[in-house]
Tab-separated table of C-alpha atoms in Angstrom:
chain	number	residue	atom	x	y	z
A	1	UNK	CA	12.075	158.807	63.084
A	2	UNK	CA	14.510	159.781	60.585
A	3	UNK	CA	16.449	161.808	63.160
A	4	UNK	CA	17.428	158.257	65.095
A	5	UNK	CA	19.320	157.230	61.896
A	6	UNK	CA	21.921	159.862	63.832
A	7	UNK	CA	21.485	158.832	67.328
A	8	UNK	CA	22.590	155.656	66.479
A	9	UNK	CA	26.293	155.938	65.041
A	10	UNK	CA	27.171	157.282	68.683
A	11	UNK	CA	26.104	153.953	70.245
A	12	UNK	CA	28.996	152.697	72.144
A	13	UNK	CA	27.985	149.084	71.947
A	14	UNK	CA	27.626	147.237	68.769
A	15	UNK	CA	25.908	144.529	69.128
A	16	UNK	CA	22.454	146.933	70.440
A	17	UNK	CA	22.708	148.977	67.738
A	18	UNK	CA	23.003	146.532	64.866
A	19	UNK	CA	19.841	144.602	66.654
A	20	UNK	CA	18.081	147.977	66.924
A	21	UNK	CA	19.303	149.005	62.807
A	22	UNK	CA	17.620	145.610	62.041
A	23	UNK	CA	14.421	146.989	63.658
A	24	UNK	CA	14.228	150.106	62.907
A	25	UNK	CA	15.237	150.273	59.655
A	26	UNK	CA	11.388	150.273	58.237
A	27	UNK	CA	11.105	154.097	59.041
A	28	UNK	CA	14.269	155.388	57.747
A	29	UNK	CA	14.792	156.181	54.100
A	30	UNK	CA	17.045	154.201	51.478
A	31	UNK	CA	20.556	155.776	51.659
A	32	UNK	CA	20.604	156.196	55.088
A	33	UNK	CA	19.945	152.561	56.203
A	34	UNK	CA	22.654	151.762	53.775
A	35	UNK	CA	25.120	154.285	55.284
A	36	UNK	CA	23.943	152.550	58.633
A	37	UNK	CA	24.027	149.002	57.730
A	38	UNK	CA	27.633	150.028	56.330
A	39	UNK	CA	28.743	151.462	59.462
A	40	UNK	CA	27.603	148.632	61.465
A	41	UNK	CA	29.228	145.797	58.928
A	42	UNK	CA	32.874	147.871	59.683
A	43	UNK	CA	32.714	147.600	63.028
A	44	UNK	CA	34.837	144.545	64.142
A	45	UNK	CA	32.808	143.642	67.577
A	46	UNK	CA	29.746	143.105	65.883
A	47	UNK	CA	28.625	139.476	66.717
A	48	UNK	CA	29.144	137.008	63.232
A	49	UNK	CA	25.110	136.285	63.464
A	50	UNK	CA	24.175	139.866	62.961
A	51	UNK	CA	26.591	140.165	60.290
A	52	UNK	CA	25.194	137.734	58.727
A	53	UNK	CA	21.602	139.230	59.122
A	54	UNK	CA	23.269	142.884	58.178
A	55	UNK	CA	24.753	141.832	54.983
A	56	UNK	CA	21.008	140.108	53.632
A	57	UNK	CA	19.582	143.286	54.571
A	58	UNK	CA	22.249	145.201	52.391
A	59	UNK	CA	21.919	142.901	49.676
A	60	UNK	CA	18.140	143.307	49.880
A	61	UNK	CA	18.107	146.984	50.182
A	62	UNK	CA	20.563	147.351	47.120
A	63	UNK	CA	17.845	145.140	45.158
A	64	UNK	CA	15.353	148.162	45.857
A	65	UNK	CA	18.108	150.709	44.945
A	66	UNK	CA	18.297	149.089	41.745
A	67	UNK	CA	15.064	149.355	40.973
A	68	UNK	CA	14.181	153.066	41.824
A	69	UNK	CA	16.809	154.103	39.081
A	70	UNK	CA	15.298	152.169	36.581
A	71	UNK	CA	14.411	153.169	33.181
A	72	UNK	CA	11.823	153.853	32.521
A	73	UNK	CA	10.948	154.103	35.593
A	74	UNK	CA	9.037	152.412	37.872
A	75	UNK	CA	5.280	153.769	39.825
A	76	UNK	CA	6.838	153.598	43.718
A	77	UNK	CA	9.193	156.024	45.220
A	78	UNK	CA	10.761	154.670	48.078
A	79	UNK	CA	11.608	150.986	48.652
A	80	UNK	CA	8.871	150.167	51.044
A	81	UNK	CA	6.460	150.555	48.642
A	82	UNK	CA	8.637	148.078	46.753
A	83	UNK	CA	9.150	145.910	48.587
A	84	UNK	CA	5.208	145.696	49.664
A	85	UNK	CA	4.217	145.473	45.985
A	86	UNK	CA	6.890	143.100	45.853
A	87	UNK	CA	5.064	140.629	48.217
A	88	UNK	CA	1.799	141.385	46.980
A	89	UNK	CA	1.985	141.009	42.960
A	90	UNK	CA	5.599	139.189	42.280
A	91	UNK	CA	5.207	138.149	38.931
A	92	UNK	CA	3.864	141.864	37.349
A	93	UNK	CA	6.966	142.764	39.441
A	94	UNK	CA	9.220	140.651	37.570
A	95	UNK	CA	7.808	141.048	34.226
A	96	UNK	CA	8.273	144.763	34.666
A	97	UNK	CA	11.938	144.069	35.348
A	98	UNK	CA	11.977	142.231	32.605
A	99	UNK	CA	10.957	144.947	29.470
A	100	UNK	CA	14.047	146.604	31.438
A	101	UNK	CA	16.430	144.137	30.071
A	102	UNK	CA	17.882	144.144	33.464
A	103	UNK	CA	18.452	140.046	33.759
A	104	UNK	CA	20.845	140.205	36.669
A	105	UNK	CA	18.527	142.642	38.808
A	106	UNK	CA	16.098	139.798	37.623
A	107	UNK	CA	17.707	136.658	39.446
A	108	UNK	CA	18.448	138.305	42.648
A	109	UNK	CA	15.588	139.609	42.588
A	110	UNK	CA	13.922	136.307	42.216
A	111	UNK	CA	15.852	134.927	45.150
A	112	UNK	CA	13.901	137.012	47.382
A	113	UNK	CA	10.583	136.397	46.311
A	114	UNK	CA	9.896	133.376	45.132
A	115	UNK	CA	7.890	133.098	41.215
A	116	UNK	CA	6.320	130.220	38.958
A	117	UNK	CA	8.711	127.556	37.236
A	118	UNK	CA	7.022	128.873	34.231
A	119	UNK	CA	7.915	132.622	35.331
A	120	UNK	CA	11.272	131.458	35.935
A	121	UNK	CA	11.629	129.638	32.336
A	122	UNK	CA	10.341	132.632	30.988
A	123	UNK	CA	13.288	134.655	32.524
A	124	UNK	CA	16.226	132.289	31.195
A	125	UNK	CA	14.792	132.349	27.883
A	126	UNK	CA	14.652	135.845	27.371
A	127	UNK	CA	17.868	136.463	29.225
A	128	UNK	CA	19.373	133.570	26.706
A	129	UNK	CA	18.007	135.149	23.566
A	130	UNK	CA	19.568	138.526	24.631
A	131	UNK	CA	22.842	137.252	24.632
A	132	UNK	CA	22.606	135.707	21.174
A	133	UNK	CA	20.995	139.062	19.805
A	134	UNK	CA	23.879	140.883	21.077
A	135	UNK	CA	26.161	138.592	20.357
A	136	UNK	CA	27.252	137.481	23.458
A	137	UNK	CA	27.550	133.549	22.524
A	138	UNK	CA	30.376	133.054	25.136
A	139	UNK	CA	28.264	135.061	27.917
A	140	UNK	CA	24.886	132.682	26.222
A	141	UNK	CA	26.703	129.362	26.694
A	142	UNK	CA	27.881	130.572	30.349
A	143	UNK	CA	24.730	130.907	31.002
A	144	UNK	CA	23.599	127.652	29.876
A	145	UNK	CA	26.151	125.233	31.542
A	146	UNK	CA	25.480	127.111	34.966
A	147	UNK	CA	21.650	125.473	34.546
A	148	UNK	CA	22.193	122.114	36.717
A	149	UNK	CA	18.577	120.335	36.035
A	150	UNK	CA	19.065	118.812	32.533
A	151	UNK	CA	15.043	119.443	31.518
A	152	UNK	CA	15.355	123.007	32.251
A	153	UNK	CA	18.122	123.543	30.070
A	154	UNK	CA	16.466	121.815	26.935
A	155	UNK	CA	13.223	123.893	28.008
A	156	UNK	CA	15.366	126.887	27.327
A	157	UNK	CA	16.641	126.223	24.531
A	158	UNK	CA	13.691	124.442	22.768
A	159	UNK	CA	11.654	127.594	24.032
A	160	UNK	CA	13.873	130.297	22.749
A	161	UNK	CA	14.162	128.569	19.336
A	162	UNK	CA	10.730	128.498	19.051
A	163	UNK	CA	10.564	131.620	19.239
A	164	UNK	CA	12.796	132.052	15.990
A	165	UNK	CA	15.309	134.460	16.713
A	166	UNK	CA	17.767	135.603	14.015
A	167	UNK	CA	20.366	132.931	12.060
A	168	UNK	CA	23.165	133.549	14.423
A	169	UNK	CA	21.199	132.483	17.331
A	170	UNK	CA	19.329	129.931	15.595
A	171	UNK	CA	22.257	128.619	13.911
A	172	UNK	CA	23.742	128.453	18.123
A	173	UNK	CA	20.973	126.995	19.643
A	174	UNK	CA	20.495	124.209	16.896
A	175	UNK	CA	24.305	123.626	17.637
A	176	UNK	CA	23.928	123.394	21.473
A	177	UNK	CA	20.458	121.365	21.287
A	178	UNK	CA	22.789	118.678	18.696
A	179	UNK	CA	25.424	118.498	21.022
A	180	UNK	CA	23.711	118.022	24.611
A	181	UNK	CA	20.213	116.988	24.045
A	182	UNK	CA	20.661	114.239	21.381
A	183	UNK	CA	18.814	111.689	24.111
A	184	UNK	CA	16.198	113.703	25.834
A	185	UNK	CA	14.013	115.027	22.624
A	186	UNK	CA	11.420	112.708	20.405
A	187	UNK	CA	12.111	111.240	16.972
A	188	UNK	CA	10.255	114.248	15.628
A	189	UNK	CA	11.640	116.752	17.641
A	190	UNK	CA	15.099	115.458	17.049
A	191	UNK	CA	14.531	115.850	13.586
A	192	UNK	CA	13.211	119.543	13.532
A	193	UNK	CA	16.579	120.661	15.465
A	194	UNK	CA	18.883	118.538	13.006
A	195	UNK	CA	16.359	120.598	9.771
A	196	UNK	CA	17.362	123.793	11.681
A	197	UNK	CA	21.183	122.839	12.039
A	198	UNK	CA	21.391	122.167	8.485
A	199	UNK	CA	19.134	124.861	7.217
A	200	UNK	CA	21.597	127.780	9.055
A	201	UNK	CA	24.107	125.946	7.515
A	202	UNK	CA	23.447	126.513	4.301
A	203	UNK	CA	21.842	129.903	4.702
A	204	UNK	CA	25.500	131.425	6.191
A	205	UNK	CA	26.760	129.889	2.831
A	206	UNK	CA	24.461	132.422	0.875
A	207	UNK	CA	25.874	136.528	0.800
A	208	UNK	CA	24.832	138.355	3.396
A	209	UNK	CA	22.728	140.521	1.471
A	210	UNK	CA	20.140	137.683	0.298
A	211	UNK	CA	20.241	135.679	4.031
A	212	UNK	CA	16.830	137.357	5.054
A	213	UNK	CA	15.261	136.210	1.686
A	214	UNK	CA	15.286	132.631	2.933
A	215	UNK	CA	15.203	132.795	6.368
A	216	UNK	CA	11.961	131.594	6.824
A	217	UNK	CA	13.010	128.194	5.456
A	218	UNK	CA	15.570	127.932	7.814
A	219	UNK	CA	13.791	124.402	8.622
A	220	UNK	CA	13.346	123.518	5.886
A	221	UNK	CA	16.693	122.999	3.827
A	222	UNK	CA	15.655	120.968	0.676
A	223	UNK	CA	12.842	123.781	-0.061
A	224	UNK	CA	15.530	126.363	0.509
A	225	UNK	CA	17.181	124.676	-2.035
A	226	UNK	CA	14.691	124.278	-4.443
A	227	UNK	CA	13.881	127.677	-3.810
A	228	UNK	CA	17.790	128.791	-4.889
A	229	UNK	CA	16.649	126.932	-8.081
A	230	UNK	CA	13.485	128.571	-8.712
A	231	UNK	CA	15.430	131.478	-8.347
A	232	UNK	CA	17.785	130.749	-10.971
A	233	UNK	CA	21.012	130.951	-8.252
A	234	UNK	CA	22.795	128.152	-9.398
A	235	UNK	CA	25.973	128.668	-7.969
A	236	UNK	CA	24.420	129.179	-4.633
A	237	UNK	CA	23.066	126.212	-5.124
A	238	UNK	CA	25.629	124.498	-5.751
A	239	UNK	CA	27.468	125.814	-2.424
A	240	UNK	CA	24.047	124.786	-0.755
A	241	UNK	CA	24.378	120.994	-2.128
A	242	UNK	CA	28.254	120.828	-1.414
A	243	UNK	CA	27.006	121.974	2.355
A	244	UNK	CA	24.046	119.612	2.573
A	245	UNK	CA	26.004	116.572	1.494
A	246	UNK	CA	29.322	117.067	3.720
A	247	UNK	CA	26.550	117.271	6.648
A	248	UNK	CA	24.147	114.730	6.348
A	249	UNK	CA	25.953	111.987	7.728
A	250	UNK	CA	24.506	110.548	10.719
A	251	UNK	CA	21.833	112.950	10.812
A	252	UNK	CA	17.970	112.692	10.977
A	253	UNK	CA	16.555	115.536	9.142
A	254	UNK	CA	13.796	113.564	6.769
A	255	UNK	CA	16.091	113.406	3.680
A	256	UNK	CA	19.057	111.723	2.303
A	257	UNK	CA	21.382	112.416	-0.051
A	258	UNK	CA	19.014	110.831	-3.140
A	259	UNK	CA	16.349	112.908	-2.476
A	260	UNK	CA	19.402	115.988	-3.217
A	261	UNK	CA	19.601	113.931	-6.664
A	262	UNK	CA	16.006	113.905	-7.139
A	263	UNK	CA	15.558	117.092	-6.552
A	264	UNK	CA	18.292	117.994	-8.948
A	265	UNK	CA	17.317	116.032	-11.111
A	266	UNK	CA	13.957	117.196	-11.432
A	267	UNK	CA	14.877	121.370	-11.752
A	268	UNK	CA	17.108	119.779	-14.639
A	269	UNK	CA	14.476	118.233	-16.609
A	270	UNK	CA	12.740	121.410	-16.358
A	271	UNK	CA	15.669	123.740	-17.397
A	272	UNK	CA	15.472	122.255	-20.758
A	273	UNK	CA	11.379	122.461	-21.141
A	274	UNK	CA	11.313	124.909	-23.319
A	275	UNK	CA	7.692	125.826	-24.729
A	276	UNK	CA	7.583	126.107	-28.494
A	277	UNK	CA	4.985	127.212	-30.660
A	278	UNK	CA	5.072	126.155	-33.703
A	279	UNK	CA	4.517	128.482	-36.809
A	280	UNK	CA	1.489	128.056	-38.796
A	281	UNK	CA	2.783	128.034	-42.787
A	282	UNK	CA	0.291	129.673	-45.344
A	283	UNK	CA	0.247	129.099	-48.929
A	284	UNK	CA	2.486	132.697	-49.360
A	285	UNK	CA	5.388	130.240	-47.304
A	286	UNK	CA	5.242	127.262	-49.941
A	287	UNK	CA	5.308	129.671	-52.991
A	288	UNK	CA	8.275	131.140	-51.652
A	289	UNK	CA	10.197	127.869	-50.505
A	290	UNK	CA	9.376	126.859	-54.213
A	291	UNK	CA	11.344	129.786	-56.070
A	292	UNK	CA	13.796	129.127	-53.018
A	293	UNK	CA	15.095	125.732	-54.919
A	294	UNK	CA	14.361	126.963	-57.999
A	295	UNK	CA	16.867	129.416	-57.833
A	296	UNK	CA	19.285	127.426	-55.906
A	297	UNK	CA	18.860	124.343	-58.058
A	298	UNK	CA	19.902	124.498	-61.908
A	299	UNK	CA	17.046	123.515	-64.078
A	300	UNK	CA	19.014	120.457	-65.542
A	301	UNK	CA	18.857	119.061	-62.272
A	302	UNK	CA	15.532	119.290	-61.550
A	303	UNK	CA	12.863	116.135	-62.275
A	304	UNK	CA	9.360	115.952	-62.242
A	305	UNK	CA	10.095	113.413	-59.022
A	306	UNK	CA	11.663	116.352	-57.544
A	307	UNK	CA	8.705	118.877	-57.994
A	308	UNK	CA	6.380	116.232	-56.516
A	309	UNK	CA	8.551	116.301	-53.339
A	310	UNK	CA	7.828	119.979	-53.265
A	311	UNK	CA	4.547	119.990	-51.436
A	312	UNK	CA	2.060	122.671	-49.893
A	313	UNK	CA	1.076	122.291	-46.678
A	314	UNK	CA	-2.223	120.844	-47.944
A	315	UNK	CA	-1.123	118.328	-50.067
A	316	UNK	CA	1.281	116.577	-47.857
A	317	UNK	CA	-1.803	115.751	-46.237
A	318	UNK	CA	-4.313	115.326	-49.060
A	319	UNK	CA	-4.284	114.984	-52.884
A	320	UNK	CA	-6.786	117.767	-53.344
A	321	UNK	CA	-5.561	120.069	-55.869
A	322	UNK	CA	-3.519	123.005	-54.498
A	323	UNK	CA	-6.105	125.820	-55.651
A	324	UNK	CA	-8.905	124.328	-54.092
A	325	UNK	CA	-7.577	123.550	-50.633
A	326	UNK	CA	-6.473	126.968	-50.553
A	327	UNK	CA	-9.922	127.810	-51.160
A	328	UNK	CA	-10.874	126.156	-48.527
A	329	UNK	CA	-8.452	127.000	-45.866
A	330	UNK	CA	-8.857	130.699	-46.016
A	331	UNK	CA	-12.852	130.308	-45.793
A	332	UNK	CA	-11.918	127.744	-42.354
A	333	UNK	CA	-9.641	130.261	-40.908
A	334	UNK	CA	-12.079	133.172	-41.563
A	335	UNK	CA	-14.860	130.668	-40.112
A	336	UNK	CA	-13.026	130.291	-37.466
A	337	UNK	CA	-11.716	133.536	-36.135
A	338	UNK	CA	-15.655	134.796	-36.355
A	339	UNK	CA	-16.596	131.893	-33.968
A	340	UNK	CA	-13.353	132.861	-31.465
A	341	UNK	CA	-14.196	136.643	-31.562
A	342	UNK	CA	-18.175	135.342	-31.019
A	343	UNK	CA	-16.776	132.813	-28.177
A	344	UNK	CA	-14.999	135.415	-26.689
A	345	UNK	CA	-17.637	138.351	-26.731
A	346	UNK	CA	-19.897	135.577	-25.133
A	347	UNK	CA	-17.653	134.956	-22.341
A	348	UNK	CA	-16.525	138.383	-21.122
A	349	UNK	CA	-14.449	138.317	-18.247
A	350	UNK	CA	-15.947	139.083	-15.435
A	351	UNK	CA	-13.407	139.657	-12.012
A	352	UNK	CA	-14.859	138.857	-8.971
A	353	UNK	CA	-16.573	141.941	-6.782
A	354	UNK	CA	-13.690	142.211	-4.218
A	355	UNK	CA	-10.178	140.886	-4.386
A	356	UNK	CA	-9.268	137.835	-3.314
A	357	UNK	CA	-7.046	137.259	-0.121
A	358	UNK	CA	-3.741	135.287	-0.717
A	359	UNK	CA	-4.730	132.039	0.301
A	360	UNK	CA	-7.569	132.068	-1.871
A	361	UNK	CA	-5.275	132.742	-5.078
A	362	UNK	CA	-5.269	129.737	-7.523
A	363	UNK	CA	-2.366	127.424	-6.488
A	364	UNK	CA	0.083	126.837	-8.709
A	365	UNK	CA	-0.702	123.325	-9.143
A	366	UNK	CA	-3.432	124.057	-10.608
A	367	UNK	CA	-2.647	125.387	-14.018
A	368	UNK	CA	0.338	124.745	-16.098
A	369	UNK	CA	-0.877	127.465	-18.807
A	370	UNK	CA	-1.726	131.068	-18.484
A	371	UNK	CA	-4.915	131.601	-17.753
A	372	UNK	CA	-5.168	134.913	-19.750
A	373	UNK	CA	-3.628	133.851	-23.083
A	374	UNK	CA	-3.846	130.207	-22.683
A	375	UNK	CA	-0.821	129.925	-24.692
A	376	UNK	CA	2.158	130.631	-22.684
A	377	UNK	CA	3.566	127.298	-20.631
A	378	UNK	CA	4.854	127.625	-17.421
A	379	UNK	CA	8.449	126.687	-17.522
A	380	UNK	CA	11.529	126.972	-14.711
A	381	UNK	CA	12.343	130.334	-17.068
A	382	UNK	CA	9.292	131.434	-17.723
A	383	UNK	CA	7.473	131.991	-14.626
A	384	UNK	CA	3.759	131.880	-12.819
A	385	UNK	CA	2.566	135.287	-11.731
A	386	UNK	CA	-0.526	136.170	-9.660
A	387	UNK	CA	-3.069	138.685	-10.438
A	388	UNK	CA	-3.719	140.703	-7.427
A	389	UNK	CA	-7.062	141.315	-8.154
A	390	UNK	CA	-8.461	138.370	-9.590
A	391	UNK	CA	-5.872	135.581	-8.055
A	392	UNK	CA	-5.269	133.984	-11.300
A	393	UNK	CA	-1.990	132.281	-12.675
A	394	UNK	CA	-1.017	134.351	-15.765
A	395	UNK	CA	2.655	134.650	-17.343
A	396	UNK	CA	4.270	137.969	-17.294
A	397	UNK	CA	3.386	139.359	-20.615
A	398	UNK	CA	-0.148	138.808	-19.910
A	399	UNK	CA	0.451	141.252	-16.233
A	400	UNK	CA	2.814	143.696	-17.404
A	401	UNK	CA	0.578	146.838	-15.665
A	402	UNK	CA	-0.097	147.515	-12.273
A	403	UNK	CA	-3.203	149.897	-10.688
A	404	UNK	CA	-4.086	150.614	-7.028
A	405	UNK	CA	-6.008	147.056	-5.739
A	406	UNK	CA	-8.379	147.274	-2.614
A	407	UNK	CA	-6.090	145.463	0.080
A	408	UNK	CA	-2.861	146.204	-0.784
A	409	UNK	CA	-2.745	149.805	0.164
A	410	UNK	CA	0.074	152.796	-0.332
A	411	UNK	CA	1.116	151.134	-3.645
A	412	UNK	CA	-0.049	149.367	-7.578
A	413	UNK	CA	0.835	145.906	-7.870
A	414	UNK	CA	0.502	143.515	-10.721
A	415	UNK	CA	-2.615	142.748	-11.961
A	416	UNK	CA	-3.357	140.181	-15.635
A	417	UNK	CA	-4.705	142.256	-18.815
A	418	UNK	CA	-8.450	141.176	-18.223
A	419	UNK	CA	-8.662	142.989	-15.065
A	420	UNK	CA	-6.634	146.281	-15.831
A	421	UNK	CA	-8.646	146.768	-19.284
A	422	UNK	CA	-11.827	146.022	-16.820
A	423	UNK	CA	-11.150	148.742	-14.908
A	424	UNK	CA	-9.848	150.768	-17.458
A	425	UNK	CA	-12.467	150.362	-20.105
């Protein structure tokens, strides 16, 4: 048993005792078939076959070694035990490995027991993605070229981009997959990876600071631009449209360089759609536009052609005398504002019993005009808000206040007027 280990450095011959360290070395524990195997490798009249069979062992048995000091660590305590669960369950074997982040353990490891093609993709892809999250880009494109088979490498990379990392290694593995894969991917596919490749473009134009913001439209480039827009960051826009231009040459992303204009040209229409509401003039306005020019004017120069050019707001419209549609106007407006305040008593808002999630909110195509007020037009400055408890468009006078909404715990959010006086009655 272990004691043999020692009987068998004083063999004379060393042929029989590498053949019987090759058999025996089941029983003995790690180090000491090591320091064996060692012994046995130095000794110069060892037959070349042998050493050949010694030096798998050792690479084998430094596999296991490997393992046991892993962290954290792993069930089995001495390296027959891991190398039976080894054989018996290779791939929960290698996907413990794996949450070790030890990828070079990982592919010897897998040259000794055999895995899936899937397992294997697996392992590439996470070892890949590794290097690009610790920015290891020379180590990641190393790692790449050394992949012979053509279809593996553009599994690996279409697999870890999938997976989104972060814009360095997105903006890497859109650069790679342009380069070397141009042929082998679909139309469609082809086009997603030359979306990506522009979209990190244009993001690593934007500070640092505000990358994370749009990162999920790394994709999609024109909606991170119209996004910018929304946003009211012209100048990164700008930077954004200088980028997009210089880069889509001889790409197929889905949009051209018109589509840029469109776009523009659109968000420009809207920056000067300004929503006006115009004043409604009482009789108190024309009196006082009267003695305006009457004190301006001298009296000389006044006619009785320029008095009839001084009209009231009613008789521009209608030769009723002035006194009389005055009359009248004040009894409409007071007719009116009793049927709005009876209107409104009738229809008392009424949110519904439990908040709404966020795709049931009302989309923002739906309404152009608060829904609160029904006054206030949605404009590129003067933006739609959602109620959180009612999912409603409203502007942001009308959702100024905030209060605790089931579903959105730990904090208030923004809710519209109707539902905070509701609530707080």
């Amino acid at each position: 048993e272990t004691e043999g280990v020692g009987q068998l450095f004083r063999v004379q011959d060393a042929n029989l005792r590498a053949r019987v360290a090759l058999q025996a070395l089941e029983r003995w524990p790690l180090s000491a078939c090591l320091e064996l195997i060692d012994f046995c490798l130095h000794d110069p009249d060892t037959q070349n076959s042998l050493q050949t069979e010694l030096v798998l062992k050792q690479k084998e048995l430094g596999i296991y070694r490997w393992m046991m000091n892993l962290q954290p660590s792993l069930p089995w305590k001495t390296w027959q035990e891991l190398r039976t669960e080894s054989k018996t369950n290779p791939e929960s074997m290698l996907s413990m490995i794996l949450e070790a982040k030890e990828f070079s353990l990982c592919k010897q490891w897998v040259e000794l027991y055999p895995v899936s093609d899937q397992l294997k993709l697996q392992l590439q892809t996470e070892h890949l993605l590794h290097l690009l999250e610790t920015e290891q880009t020379d180590e990641a494109f190393q790692l790449l070229e050394s992949i012979s088979d053509v279809a593996v490498g553009l599994d690996v990379c279409e697999h870890a981009l999938d997976r989104r990392p972060g814009l360095a290694a997105c903006h890497f593995l859109a650069d790679y997959l342009t380069l070397h894969f141009q042929r082998q991917v679909s139309p469609a596919r082809r086009r997603h990876i030359h979306a990506l490749h522009l979209g990190s473009k244009v993001l690593l134009t934007l500070p640092p600071a505000s990358r994370q913001d749009y990162f999920p439209l790394l994709s999609e480039p024109m909606l991170m631009l119209e996004q910018l827009l929304m946003n009211l960051k012209v100048e990164w826009a700008e930077v954004a449209v200088q980028t997009l231009q210089s880069l889509l040459v001889g790409q197929e992303t889905g949009f051209s360089g018109e589509d840029i204009d469109k776009l523009l040209a659109d968000y420009a229409c809207k920056a000067l759609d300004f929503s006006c509401a115009p004043k409604e003039r009482s009789r108190s306005d024309s009196v006082i536009s009267l003695q305006d020019v009457l004190i301006q004017c001298p009296a000389q120069e006044l006619s009785s052609q320029s008095f009839s050019q001084i009209e009231s707001p009613a008789s521009s419209t209608n030769s009723t005398p002035t006194h009389t549609l005055s009359g009248n106007s004040s009894e409409r407006k007071k007719d009116r504002g009793s049927a709005e305040r009876s209107q409104r008593l009738s229809a008392k808002f009424q949110p519904p019993d439990q908040p709404p999630a966020q795709k049931d909110w009302v989309p923002d195509t739906q309404h152009d005009m608060c829904m609160v007020c029904r006054r206030e037009r949605f404009t590129m400055f003067n933006r739609r808000h959602h109620c959180r408890r009612c999912g409603r468009l409203v502007c942001s006078t009308c959702s100024e206040r905030k209060m605790l909404v089931d579903g959105c715990p730990g904090e208030e959010v923004r809710v519209c007027d109707d539902c905070y006086v509701y609530f707080h009655p």
